[in-house]
Coordinates of C-alpha atoms in Angstrom, one line a residue:
M18 CA 0.0 0.0 0.0
S19 CA 1.4 3.3 -1.0
G20 CA -0.3 5.4 1.7
L21 CA -2.4 7.4 -0.6
K22 CA -5.5 8.4 1.4
C23 CA -8.7 10.4 1.1
N24 CA -8.6 13.2 3.8
Y25 CA -12.4 12.9 4.1
C26 CA -13.3 9.3 4.3
E27 CA -9.9 7.8 5.1
Q28 CA -10.2 5.4 2.3
T29 CA -6.7 4.3 0.9
F30 CA -5.6 3.9 -2.6
S31 CA -2.6 2.2 -4.4
R32 CA -2.5 4.6 -7.2
K33 CA -2.6 8.4 -7.5
R34 CA -5.1 8.2 -10.4
N35 CA -7.4 6.1 -8.4
L36 CA -7.4 8.8 -5.6
D37 CA -8.0 11.5 -8.2
R38 CA -11.0 9.8 -9.6
H39 CA -12.3 9.3 -6.1
L40 CA -12.1 12.9 -5.5
D41 CA -13.7 13.8 -8.8
T42 CA -16.7 11.6 -7.9
R43 CA -16.9 13.2 -4.5
R44 CA -17.0 16.7 -6.1
A45 CA -19.7 15.6 -8.6
N46 CA -21.7 14.0 -5.7
E47 CA -22.2 17.2 -3.7
N48 CA -19.0 16.6 -1.7
M49 CA -19.9 13.3 -0.5
C50 CA -17.4 10.5 -0.9
P51 CA -18.6 7.4 -2.8
K52 CA -18.9 4.4 -0.6
K53 CA -17.3 1.1 -1.6
R54 CA -19.9 -1.3 -2.3
K55 CA -19.7 -4.7 -0.8
T56 CA -19.6 -7.8 -2.8
V57 CA -22.0 -10.8 -2.2
R58 CA -20.5 -14.3 -2.1
D59 CA -22.0 -16.8 -4.2
E60 CA -23.4 -19.6 -2.1
A61 CA -22.4 -22.3 -4.5
T62 CA -18.8 -21.2 -5.6
G63 CA -17.9 -18.9 -2.8
R64 CA -16.8 -16.4 -5.2
P65 CA -17.5 -12.7 -4.8
T66 CA -20.4 -11.3 -7.1
Y67 CA -21.5 -7.8 -7.9
L68 CA -25.1 -6.6 -7.4
C69 CA -26.7 -4.0 -9.5
G70 CA -27.1 -0.8 -7.5
K71 CA -30.7 -0.2 -8.7
I72 CA -32.9 -1.5 -6.1
T73 CA -35.6 -2.7 -8.5
C74 CA -33.2 -4.4 -10.9
G75 CA -31.4 -7.1 -8.7
L76 CA -29.2 -8.5 -11.4
I77 CA -25.9 -10.1 -10.3
F78 CA -22.5 -9.9 -12.3
E79 CA -19.3 -11.8 -12.0
T80 CA -17.1 -8.7 -12.4
A81 CA -17.5 -5.1 -11.2
A82 CA -16.7 -4.0 -14.8
E83 CA -19.7 -5.9 -16.1
R84 CA -21.9 -4.3 -13.4
S85 CA -20.7 -0.9 -14.4
V86 CA -21.4 -1.4 -18.0
H87 CA -24.9 -2.5 -17.0
E88 CA -25.5 0.2 -14.5
A89 CA -24.8 2.8 -17.3
N90 CA -28.2 2.0 -18.8
H91 CA -30.0 3.1 -15.6
Y92 CA -30.1 6.7 -16.5
A93 CA -33.2 8.9 -16.3
K94 CA -34.9 9.2 -19.6
C95 CA -37.9 11.2 -18.5
E96 CA -39.2 13.0 -15.5
S97 CA -40.9 9.8 -14.0
D98 CA -37.5 8.0 -14.2
E99 CA -35.5 10.5 -11.8
Q100 CA -36.5 8.9 -8.5
D101 CA -35.6 5.4 -9.5
A102 CA -32.6 6.0 -11.8
L103 CA -28.9 5.6 -10.8
F104 CA -27.8 8.6 -13.0
C105 CA -29.8 11.7 -14.2
F106 CA -28.0 13.9 -16.8
K107 CA -30.5 16.7 -17.3
C108 CA -30.2 20.1 -18.9
D109 CA -31.4 22.9 -16.6
D110 CA -32.2 25.1 -19.5
C111 CA -34.4 23.0 -21.7
K112 CA -35.0 19.9 -19.5
K113 CA -33.6 17.6 -22.1
Y114 CA -32.2 14.2 -20.8
F115 CA -28.9 12.6 -21.8
C116 CA -27.4 9.0 -21.4
E117 CA -24.0 10.3 -20.1
G118 CA -22.3 13.2 -18.7
R119 CA -20.2 14.2 -21.6
E120 CA -23.3 14.4 -23.9
L121 CA -24.9 16.8 -21.5
E122 CA -21.6 18.9 -21.2
R123 CA -21.5 19.2 -24.9
H124 CA -25.2 20.2 -25.0
K125 CA -24.6 22.9 -22.4
D126 CA -21.7 24.2 -24.4
Q127 CA -24.1 24.7 -27.3
H128 CA -26.4 26.8 -25.0
R129 CA -23.5 28.9 -23.9
R130 CA -22.2 29.6 -27.4
D131 CA -25.7 30.1 -29.0
P132 CA -28.3 31.5 -26.7
S133 CA -31.0 30.9 -29.4
F134 CA -30.0 27.2 -29.6
V135 CA -33.2 24.9 -29.7
A136 CA -32.7 21.3 -28.8
R137 CA -34.8 18.6 -30.3
E138 CA -38.1 18.4 -28.4
K139 CA -37.8 15.9 -25.6
R140 CA -40.4 13.1 -25.2
T141 CA -41.7 13.1 -21.6
D142 CA -43.6 10.1 -20.0
R143 CA -43.6 8.0 -23.1
Q144 CA -45.9 5.1 -23.1
F145 CA -44.4 1.7 -22.7
L146 CA -45.3 -2.0 -22.3
E147 CA -43.9 -4.2 -19.5
R148 CA -42.7 -7.7 -20.9
D149 CA -40.9 -10.1 -18.7
G150 CA -39.9 -7.3 -16.4
T151 CA -38.5 -5.1 -19.3
K152 CA -39.9 -1.9 -20.6
V153 CA -40.8 -2.1 -24.4
Y154 CA -41.3 1.2 -26.2
T155 CA -43.1 1.0 -29.6
C156 CA -42.8 3.5 -32.6
E157 CA -46.1 5.3 -33.2
F158 CA -45.7 5.2 -36.9
C159 CA -44.4 1.6 -37.8
Q160 CA -44.8 -0.3 -34.5
K161 CA -41.1 -1.3 -34.4
E162 CA -40.2 -2.1 -30.8
F163 CA -37.2 -0.8 -28.7
N164 CA -35.7 -1.5 -25.2
S165 CA -35.2 2.2 -24.3
C166 CA -37.1 5.4 -24.6
G167 CA -34.2 7.1 -26.1
D168 CA -33.8 4.5 -28.9
A169 CA -37.5 4.9 -29.8
N170 CA -37.4 8.7 -29.8
R171 CA -34.3 8.6 -32.0
H172 CA -35.9 6.1 -34.5
E173 CA -39.0 8.3 -34.9
F174 CA -37.0 11.3 -35.3
V175 CA -34.6 9.9 -38.0
S176 CA -37.1 7.7 -39.8
H177 CA -40.4 9.5 -39.5
A178 CA -40.0 13.2 -38.7
D179 CA -41.4 15.4 -41.6
V180 CA -39.0 17.4 -43.6
P181 CA -39.6 19.9 -46.5
L182 CA -39.0 18.0 -49.7
L183 CA -37.4 19.4 -52.7
T184 CA -40.5 18.9 -54.7
T185 CA -40.3 22.4 -56.3
L186 CA -37.3 21.6 -58.3
T187 CA -37.5 23.4 -61.7
K188 CA -35.1 24.1 -64.7
Q189 CA -33.9 27.1 -62.8
H190 CA -32.8 24.9 -59.8
F191 CA -31.0 22.5 -62.1
Q192 CA -28.9 25.2 -63.6
H193 CA -27.1 26.0 -60.2
K194 CA -24.4 23.4 -60.5
S195 CA -22.1 24.7 -57.7
P196 CA -23.9 25.1 -54.3
L197 CA -20.8 25.9 -52.3
K198 CA -19.8 29.4 -53.9
P199 CA -19.9 32.2 -51.3
K200 CA -21.7 34.5 -53.9
H201 CA -24.5 32.0 -53.8
G202 CA -24.9 32.9 -50.2
F203 CA -23.1 29.9 -48.7
T204 CA -21.2 30.1 -45.5
P205 CA -19.5 26.8 -44.5
R206 CA -20.1 25.3 -41.2
A207 CA -22.2 28.3 -40.0
L208 CA -24.9 26.4 -38.3
R209 CA -25.4 23.9 -35.5
P210 CA -27.0 20.6 -36.1
R211 CA -30.6 20.9 -35.0
N212 CA -34.2 19.8 -35.0
L213 CA -35.7 19.2 -38.5
A214 CA -38.7 21.1 -37.6
H215 CA -36.8 24.3 -37.2
S216 CA -38.6 27.2 -38.9
D217 CA -35.6 28.3 -40.9
M218 CA -35.2 25.1 -42.9
D219 CA -37.0 26.2 -46.0
T220 CA -34.9 29.4 -46.2
E221 CA -31.7 27.6 -45.6
L222 CA -32.4 25.2 -48.5
D223 CA -32.7 28.1 -50.9
W224 CA -29.0 28.7 -51.0
M225 CA -28.4 26.0 -53.5
F226 CA -30.3 27.5 -56.6
Q227 CA -29.3 30.0 -59.3
T228 CA -29.6 30.7 -63.0
Y229 CA -27.5 31.7 -66.0
Q230 CA -28.0 33.6 -69.3
L231 CA -26.1 33.9 -72.7
G232 CA -26.0 33.9 -76.6
K233 CA -25.4 35.0 -80.5
D234 CA -26.3 34.4 -84.1
I235 CA -23.8 32.8 -86.4
G236 CA -25.9 31.0 -89.1
D237 CA -24.4 32.9 -92.0
F238 CA -20.9 32.2 -91.0
I239 CA -21.5 28.3 -90.7
R240 CA -23.2 28.4 -94.2
D241 CA -20.4 30.3 -95.8
N242 CA -17.5 28.6 -93.9
P243 CA -18.3 24.9 -93.4
N244 CA -14.7 24.0 -93.2
Q245 CA -14.3 26.2 -90.1
F246 CA -17.3 24.8 -88.2
N247 CA -16.8 21.9 -85.7
L248 CA -19.8 19.8 -84.7
Y249 CA -20.4 18.6 -81.2
I250 CA -23.3 16.5 -79.9
G251 CA -24.0 16.5 -76.1
R252 CA -26.7 16.4 -73.6
D253 CA -27.7 18.7 -70.7
M254 CA -30.3 18.0 -68.1
T255 CA -31.3 21.6 -67.6
G256 CA -33.3 24.1 -69.7
S257 CA -30.4 26.5 -69.6
P258 CA -28.9 27.8 -73.0
D259 CA -25.5 27.2 -71.3
V260 CA -23.6 23.9 -72.0
S261 CA -22.8 21.4 -69.3
V262 CA -20.5 22.6 -66.5
R263 CA -18.0 19.9 -67.3
H264 CA -17.0 21.9 -70.4
Q265 CA -16.5 25.0 -68.3
T266 CA -14.1 23.3 -65.7
G267 CA -12.1 20.8 -67.5
S268 CA -10.6 19.1 -70.5
S269 CA -13.5 18.2 -72.9
P270 CA -14.0 18.8 -76.7
L271 CA -15.8 22.0 -76.2
G272 CA -13.3 23.2 -73.5
E273 CA -10.3 22.5 -75.8
A274 CA -12.1 24.5 -78.6
A275 CA -12.7 27.4 -76.1
D276 CA -9.0 27.3 -75.1
Q277 CA -8.2 28.0 -78.8
D278 CA -10.5 31.1 -78.7
L279 CA -13.3 29.4 -80.9
V280 CA -16.8 30.6 -80.4
I281 CA -19.1 27.9 -78.9
V282 CA -22.7 28.1 -80.3
C283 CA -25.7 26.0 -79.1
L284 CA -27.6 25.5 -82.4
H285 CA -30.3 23.0 -81.4
R286 CA -32.0 21.7 -78.2
E287 CA -34.3 18.5 -78.8
P288 CA -37.2 18.8 -76.3
F289 CA -38.4 15.6 -74.3
D290 CA -41.6 15.0 -72.4
G291 CA -42.8 12.6 -69.9
E292 CA -41.5 11.4 -66.4
W293 CA -38.0 12.2 -65.7
Q294 CA -36.6 8.7 -65.8
E295 CA -38.3 8.0 -69.1
K296 CA -37.1 11.4 -70.5
T297 CA -33.6 10.8 -69.4
Q298 CA -33.5 7.4 -71.3
Q299 CA -35.0 9.1 -74.4
M300 CA -32.4 11.8 -74.2
R301 CA -29.5 9.4 -73.9
M302 CA -30.9 7.3 -76.8
F303 CA -31.2 10.4 -79.0
E304 CA -27.7 11.6 -78.2
A305 CA -26.3 8.1 -78.9
C306 CA -28.1 7.9 -82.3
A307 CA -26.9 11.3 -83.4
I308 CA -23.4 10.6 -82.4
E309 CA -23.4 7.2 -84.1
V310 CA -24.7 8.9 -87.4
A311 CA -22.2 11.8 -87.2
M312 CA -19.2 9.7 -86.5
T313 CA -20.2 7.2 -89.3
D314 CA -20.7 10.0 -91.7
A315 CA -17.3 11.6 -90.8
E316 CA -15.5 8.3 -91.8
F317 CA -16.4 8.9 -95.5
K318 CA -15.6 11.5 -98.0
P319 CA -18.2 14.4 -98.4
V320 CA -21.2 14.0 -100.6
L321 CA -21.1 16.5 -103.4
G322 CA -23.2 19.5 -102.6
I323 CA -23.5 18.7 -98.8
P324 CA -21.2 20.3 -96.4
Q325 CA -19.5 18.0 -94.0
Y326 CA -18.3 19.2 -90.6
H327 CA -15.5 18.0 -88.4
V328 CA -17.0 16.1 -85.3
L329 CA -15.6 16.8 -82.0
N330 CA -17.1 13.8 -80.2
K331 CA -14.4 11.3 -79.4
Q332 CA -16.3 8.2 -78.5
R333 CA -19.7 6.4 -79.3
E334 CA -22.4 5.8 -76.8
R335 CA -23.3 2.3 -78.0
G336 CA -24.5 1.2 -74.6
E337 CA -27.5 3.4 -74.9
I338 CA -28.8 1.8 -78.0
T339 CA -28.0 -1.8 -77.5
H340 CA -31.8 -2.7 -77.1
R341 CA -32.5 -1.3 -80.7
S342 CA -33.4 -4.0 -83.3
D343 CA -31.2 -4.7 -86.4
K344 CA -33.7 -3.0 -88.6
K345 CA -33.6 0.2 -86.7
L346 CA -29.8 0.1 -86.5
A347 CA -29.7 -0.4 -90.3
K348 CA -31.7 2.8 -90.8
L349 CA -29.1 4.5 -88.5
F350 CA -26.1 3.2 -90.3
E351 CA -27.6 3.8 -93.7
R352 CA -27.9 7.5 -92.9
G353 CA -24.3 7.8 -91.9
V354 CA -23.0 5.7 -94.9
T355 CA -25.0 7.5 -97.6
G356 CA -24.5 11.1 -96.1
F357 CA -27.0 13.7 -95.3
R358 CA -27.6 17.4 -94.5
W359 CA -27.1 18.5 -90.9
F360 CA -28.7 22.1 -90.9
C361 CA -31.4 23.9 -92.7
F362 CA -30.3 27.8 -93.1
E363 CA -33.6 28.9 -94.5
K364 CA -35.2 30.9 -91.8
E365 CA -38.6 30.6 -93.6
C366 CA -38.4 26.8 -93.5
E367 CA -41.3 25.1 -91.5
G368 CA -39.3 21.9 -90.7
D369 CA -40.3 19.8 -93.6
C370 CA -37.0 19.6 -95.5
D371 CA -34.5 16.8 -95.4
A372 CA -32.1 18.6 -92.9
F373 CA -31.6 16.9 -89.6
I374 CA -31.7 20.1 -87.4
H375 CA -33.6 23.3 -87.9
P376 CA -31.8 26.0 -85.7
E377 CA -33.8 28.9 -84.6
W378 CA -31.7 31.4 -86.3
E379 CA -34.0 34.3 -85.4
K380 CA -32.7 34.1 -81.8
G381 CA -29.6 35.9 -82.9
Q382 CA -27.4 36.9 -80.0
D383 CA -29.0 34.2 -77.8
L384 CA -27.1 31.4 -79.6
V385 CA -23.6 32.0 -78.3
V386 CA -22.5 30.3 -75.2
D387 CA -20.7 32.2 -72.7
M388 CA -17.5 30.2 -71.8
S389 CA -15.8 33.0 -69.9
R390 CA -16.3 31.1 -66.7
R391 CA -14.1 28.4 -67.8
A392 CA -11.5 28.1 -65.1
H393 CA -9.0 25.9 -67.0
R394 CA -7.0 27.8 -69.7
R395 CA -4.4 26.2 -71.7
E396 CA -1.0 27.6 -70.8
V397 CA 1.0 28.8 -73.7
E398 CA 4.8 29.3 -73.2
E399 CA 5.1 32.1 -75.9
D400 CA 2.5 34.7 -76.7
D401 CA 2.7 34.1 -80.5
A402 CA 2.7 30.2 -80.1
M403 CA 0.6 28.5 -82.7
V404 CA -2.2 26.2 -81.8
D405 CA -3.9 23.5 -83.9
I406 CA -7.5 24.5 -84.9
P407 CA -9.7 21.4 -85.2
G408 CA -10.5 20.6 -88.9
P409 CA -11.8 17.8 -91.1
G410 CA -9.5 14.7 -91.3
T411 CA -7.6 13.9 -94.4
S412 CA -8.0 10.1 -94.4
K413 CA -11.6 9.4 -95.7
L414 CA -13.4 6.3 -97.0
T415 CA -15.1 6.2 -100.4
R416 CA -18.8 6.0 -99.9
P417 CA -20.6 2.9 -101.5
T418 CA -22.8 3.9 -104.3
S419 CA -24.9 0.9 -105.4
Q420 CA -27.8 -0.4 -103.2
D421 CA -25.9 -3.8 -102.8
A422 CA -22.8 -2.1 -101.7
I423 CA -24.7 0.2 -99.2
K424 CA -26.6 -2.8 -97.8
S425 CA -23.2 -4.9 -97.3
E426 CA -21.6 -1.9 -95.6
V427 CA -24.6 -1.5 -93.2
Q428 CA -24.7 -5.1 -92.3
R429 CA -21.0 -5.2 -91.6
R430 CA -21.4 -2.3 -89.3
I431 CA -24.3 -3.9 -87.5
R432 CA -22.2 -7.0 -86.8
H433 CA -19.3 -4.9 -85.6
F434 CA -21.8 -2.9 -83.4
R435 CA -23.0 -6.2 -81.8
Q436 CA -19.5 -7.4 -81.2
E437 CA -18.5 -4.1 -79.5
V438 CA -21.6 -4.2 -77.4
K439 CA -20.7 -7.6 -75.9
K440 CA -17.7 -6.1 -74.4
H441 CA -19.8 -3.4 -72.6
D442 CA -20.2 -3.7 -68.8
P443 CA -23.5 -2.1 -67.8
T444 CA -22.5 -1.9 -64.0
H445 CA -21.6 1.4 -62.4
T446 CA -19.5 2.1 -59.4
V447 CA -20.3 4.7 -56.7
Y448 CA -16.9 5.5 -54.9
T449 CA -15.8 7.7 -52.1
V450 CA -12.4 9.4 -52.1
I451 CA -10.7 11.5 -49.4
T452 CA -7.6 13.5 -49.9
T453 CA -5.0 14.0 -47.1
D454 CA -2.3 16.6 -46.5
N455 CA 1.0 15.3 -47.4
Q456 CA 2.7 17.3 -44.6
L457 CA 0.5 15.7 -41.9
F458 CA 0.4 12.3 -43.6
P459 CA 3.5 11.8 -45.8
P460 CA 2.5 9.4 -48.6
E461 CA 6.0 8.2 -49.3
K462 CA 6.3 6.8 -45.7
Q463 CA 2.8 5.5 -45.2
S464 CA 0.5 3.2 -47.1
A465 CA -3.2 4.0 -47.5
V466 CA -4.1 1.8 -44.6
A467 CA -1.5 3.5 -42.5
I468 CA -2.7 7.0 -43.3
C469 CA -6.3 6.0 -42.7
T470 CA -5.3 4.5 -39.3
N471 CA -3.6 7.7 -38.3
I472 CA -6.7 9.6 -39.2
L473 CA -8.7 7.3 -36.9
E474 CA -6.3 7.8 -34.1
Q475 CA -6.7 11.7 -34.4
E476 CA -10.6 11.4 -34.2
D477 CA -10.8 14.1 -31.6
K478 CA -8.6 16.7 -33.3
E479 CA -9.9 19.6 -35.3
M480 CA -9.0 18.7 -38.9
E481 CA -10.5 19.2 -42.3
I482 CA -10.4 16.4 -44.8
P483 CA -12.0 16.7 -48.3
V484 CA -14.3 14.0 -49.4
Y485 CA -15.4 13.2 -53.0
T486 CA -18.3 11.1 -54.2
G487 CA -18.2 10.0 -57.7
V488 CA -19.8 7.5 -60.2
N489 CA -18.4 5.9 -63.3
G490 CA -18.5 2.8 -65.4
T491 CA -16.6 0.0 -63.6
E492 CA -14.0 0.0 -66.4
E493 CA -13.6 3.8 -66.4
S494 CA -13.5 4.6 -62.5
E495 CA -9.8 3.8 -62.1
R496 CA -8.4 6.2 -64.9
Y497 CA -11.1 9.0 -64.8
H498 CA -9.1 11.2 -62.5
E499 CA -5.6 10.6 -63.8
D500 CA -5.5 13.2 -66.6
N501 CA -9.1 14.9 -66.4
E502 CA -8.6 18.5 -65.8
A503 CA -12.3 18.8 -64.7
S504 CA -11.6 16.3 -61.7
S505 CA -11.8 17.9 -58.3
I506 CA -9.7 15.1 -57.0
L507 CA -6.9 16.0 -59.5
K508 CA -7.0 19.6 -58.5
S509 CA -6.7 18.7 -54.9
V510 CA -3.8 16.4 -55.5
R511 CA -2.0 19.1 -57.2
T512 CA -2.2 21.3 -54.0
G513 CA 0.1 18.7 -52.2
R514 CA -2.5 16.1 -51.1
T515 CA -2.8 12.4 -51.7
A516 CA -6.1 10.8 -52.9
I517 CA -7.3 7.7 -51.1
Q518 CA -10.3 5.6 -52.2
I519 CA -12.1 4.5 -49.0
G520 CA -15.2 2.9 -50.4
T521 CA -16.9 1.6 -53.5
Q522 CA -20.3 0.2 -54.1
V523 CA -21.3 -1.5 -57.4
F524 CA -24.8 -1.0 -58.9
A525 CA -26.4 -3.1 -61.8
T526 CA -27.3 -0.1 -63.9
R527 CA -26.2 3.5 -64.5
T528 CA -29.6 4.8 -63.3
L529 CA -29.2 3.1 -59.8
A530 CA -25.7 4.4 -59.4
R531 CA -26.7 8.0 -60.4
K532 CA -29.5 7.9 -57.9
E533 CA -27.1 6.9 -55.2
E534 CA -24.7 9.5 -56.1
A535 CA -27.4 12.2 -56.0
L536 CA -28.5 11.3 -52.5
R537 CA -24.9 11.2 -51.2
L538 CA -24.2 14.6 -52.7
L539 CA -27.6 16.0 -51.2
H540 CA -26.4 14.8 -47.8
S541 CA -22.9 16.0 -48.2
F542 CA -23.8 19.6 -49.4
L543 CA -26.4 20.0 -46.7
H544 CA -24.0 18.6 -44.0
M545 CA -21.5 21.4 -44.9
R546 CA -24.1 23.9 -43.5
F547 CA -23.5 22.5 -40.0
D548 CA -20.6 23.0 -37.6
T549 CA -19.7 19.5 -36.3
P550 CA -17.0 18.8 -33.7
N551 CA -13.5 17.4 -34.3
V552 CA -12.6 16.1 -37.8
K553 CA -14.6 17.6 -40.5
F554 CA -15.3 15.9 -43.8
N555 CA -15.7 18.7 -46.4
V556 CA -17.4 18.0 -49.7
L557 CA -14.9 18.2 -52.6
N558 CA -17.5 18.0 -55.3
I559 CA -18.4 21.3 -57.0
R560 CA -21.9 20.5 -58.3
M561 CA -25.1 18.9 -57.2
E562 CA -26.7 16.3 -59.4
W563 CA -30.3 17.7 -59.3
H564 CA -31.5 15.7 -62.3
S565 CA -30.6 12.4 -60.8
L566 CA -32.2 13.4 -57.6
L567 CA -35.6 13.5 -59.3
L568 CA -35.3 9.7 -59.8
C569 CA -35.3 9.1 -56.1
T570 CA -38.3 8.6 -53.8
D571 CA -39.6 11.0 -51.2
E572 CA -38.4 8.8 -48.3
E573 CA -34.9 8.4 -49.9
I574 CA -34.7 12.2 -50.1
K575 CA -36.0 12.8 -46.6
L576 CA -33.5 10.4 -45.1
A577 CA -30.5 12.2 -46.8
I578 CA -31.8 15.5 -45.5
R579 CA -32.5 14.2 -41.9
L580 CA -28.9 12.7 -41.6
A581 CA -27.3 16.0 -42.7
W582 CA -29.4 18.1 -40.2
I583 CA -28.5 15.9 -37.2
G584 CA -24.9 16.2 -38.0
I585 CA -24.1 12.8 -39.4
P586 CA -21.1 13.1 -41.8
P587 CA -20.3 11.4 -45.1
V588 CA -17.6 9.4 -43.4
T589 CA -17.7 8.1 -39.9
F590 CA -15.0 6.6 -37.5
G591 CA -17.2 3.7 -36.3
P592 CA -20.5 1.9 -36.9
L593 CA -24.0 3.7 -36.9
P594 CA -27.3 2.2 -36.0
P595 CA -29.2 1.0 -39.1
E596 CA -31.7 4.0 -38.9
L597 CA -28.7 6.5 -39.3
K598 CA -27.5 4.7 -42.6
F599 CA -28.8 4.5 -46.2
P600 CA -30.9 1.2 -46.4
H601 CA -28.1 -0.7 -48.0
G602 CA -25.9 0.0 -45.1
Q603 CA -22.8 1.3 -46.9
Y604 CA -23.3 5.0 -46.6
P605 CA -22.2 7.0 -44.6
V606 CA -18.8 5.2 -45.1
N607 CA -17.4 3.6 -41.9
L608 CA -13.7 4.4 -42.3
R609 CA -12.7 2.1 -39.4
R610 CA -14.5 -0.8 -41.0
Q611 CA -12.9 -0.1 -44.3
V612 CA -9.4 0.0 -42.7
L613 CA -10.0 -3.3 -41.0
D614 CA -11.1 -4.9 -44.3
R615 CA -8.2 -3.2 -46.0
N616 CA -10.7 -1.7 -48.5
V617 CA -8.6 1.5 -48.9
K618 CA -6.1 2.4 -51.5
K619 CA -4.2 5.4 -53.1
I620 CA -5.3 6.5 -56.4

């Protein structure tokens, strides 16, 4: 015995830390020293046993540690529990109950920092059933049963609390691709996690939306200078006259043309009606057909009297038209093999000529696309350096002229198409990537597992770690960020960071993967509104996928919003209850689990 003794109760201790813990307990217990509880000998074995301190419980344990774990559950959950509970962690300001002291202290700190802070409404005197001496609490909405009042309250809050839905999404909303810009009214980490019923929620969701405008007429130039016009076929899920944001921020055919100071013009938009999922499929199929025809036509020499334009598209979208019959494919290929006229330049034409597209030339200035927001500009070493302007290729095939030759060429292309389609993998992967500071986590000295383990060990530190959510075809996800100037991950790596993939999930179709991506991004962007303690996982994506969100159900959207509002981050350091995760259980990403399974790697 070392002689360490409490000056109040004369109890002795072998270690100073045990004495300090005893004195801390005394101060928390209104200056009354805790009494050492006596053990009860087991009549059969003679070994000491440990009785639960709650009189109405009576459970006996073999070790004091097991008893302590058990007694931690005997805390007051509502006013009627206070007399019988071993612990009572209650906020004096709002009368909210907690299961442990540190949660109460954290809650009190929120009151001190924000006098207007409103905690989630407490549930008092919740009804329960007594079954085999145990209280059973039932969800009022789905009748699911829980062993504690707190678990039942949390379940109802996360799974059934009503939230304003994003059901008023319009074309204007879709045009706001980058929610996190300060000019859009965004202030990161400005709010505290709070009750979903908070009155400001509708207002706080409005910061995501914005619109754009642009345009110019150029019909005469295209008609008179066909060799200086380059054709690009793409799709845009919005009603904006602007092109997709990917052309503004990275390496793409239109972006490369803009880098060479070429004028970008939007000549035609094909309208589609119907439900969003059906409309999206139609849009993709139309785009794929147009690209197939354009790239087929570009392989052959021009038809006399019909201008042929250089096509900027670099790859076909065969996966979108695999379901089409050979008969329909034959019509498609025949048009490209025989040649056709793309544009009608007659402003009085009513659309009944043989041209593929009838641009609305009368719009004039409204046709030019503003590429001034393009962030990436090609670096030129010398001011007078020459650049290669895209133009028609020199190696062209001779077009077949007889019907038999045309038919033979079309059939050959159908066979080739079917062979290429068999190689196509329809599955898509949704992946999560974090980027870590090379000064804090030197990549040359540590593996991905070691870096992530180091992050887990610093869970309580204030640190910002960017997190990126992406989706791609299984065969494309590995190489997408290597040299794509539009990649947020690539830009982050160039600032002295290391990219680590910490989670992947494979979906059977592109649509399912896009839905998952949209839900994760909605959660990530909303989560950035709230100031959460310790490590902060800040979203690295620069735009929200509104069009894919329309494919999701109301309940899927509600869950993503709820998780953000209560402070659940995109990446966690441990397991979460099922009600705090997406139904498939893989999001939010459990970093600890991924490290244990060694499912992390540098990219």
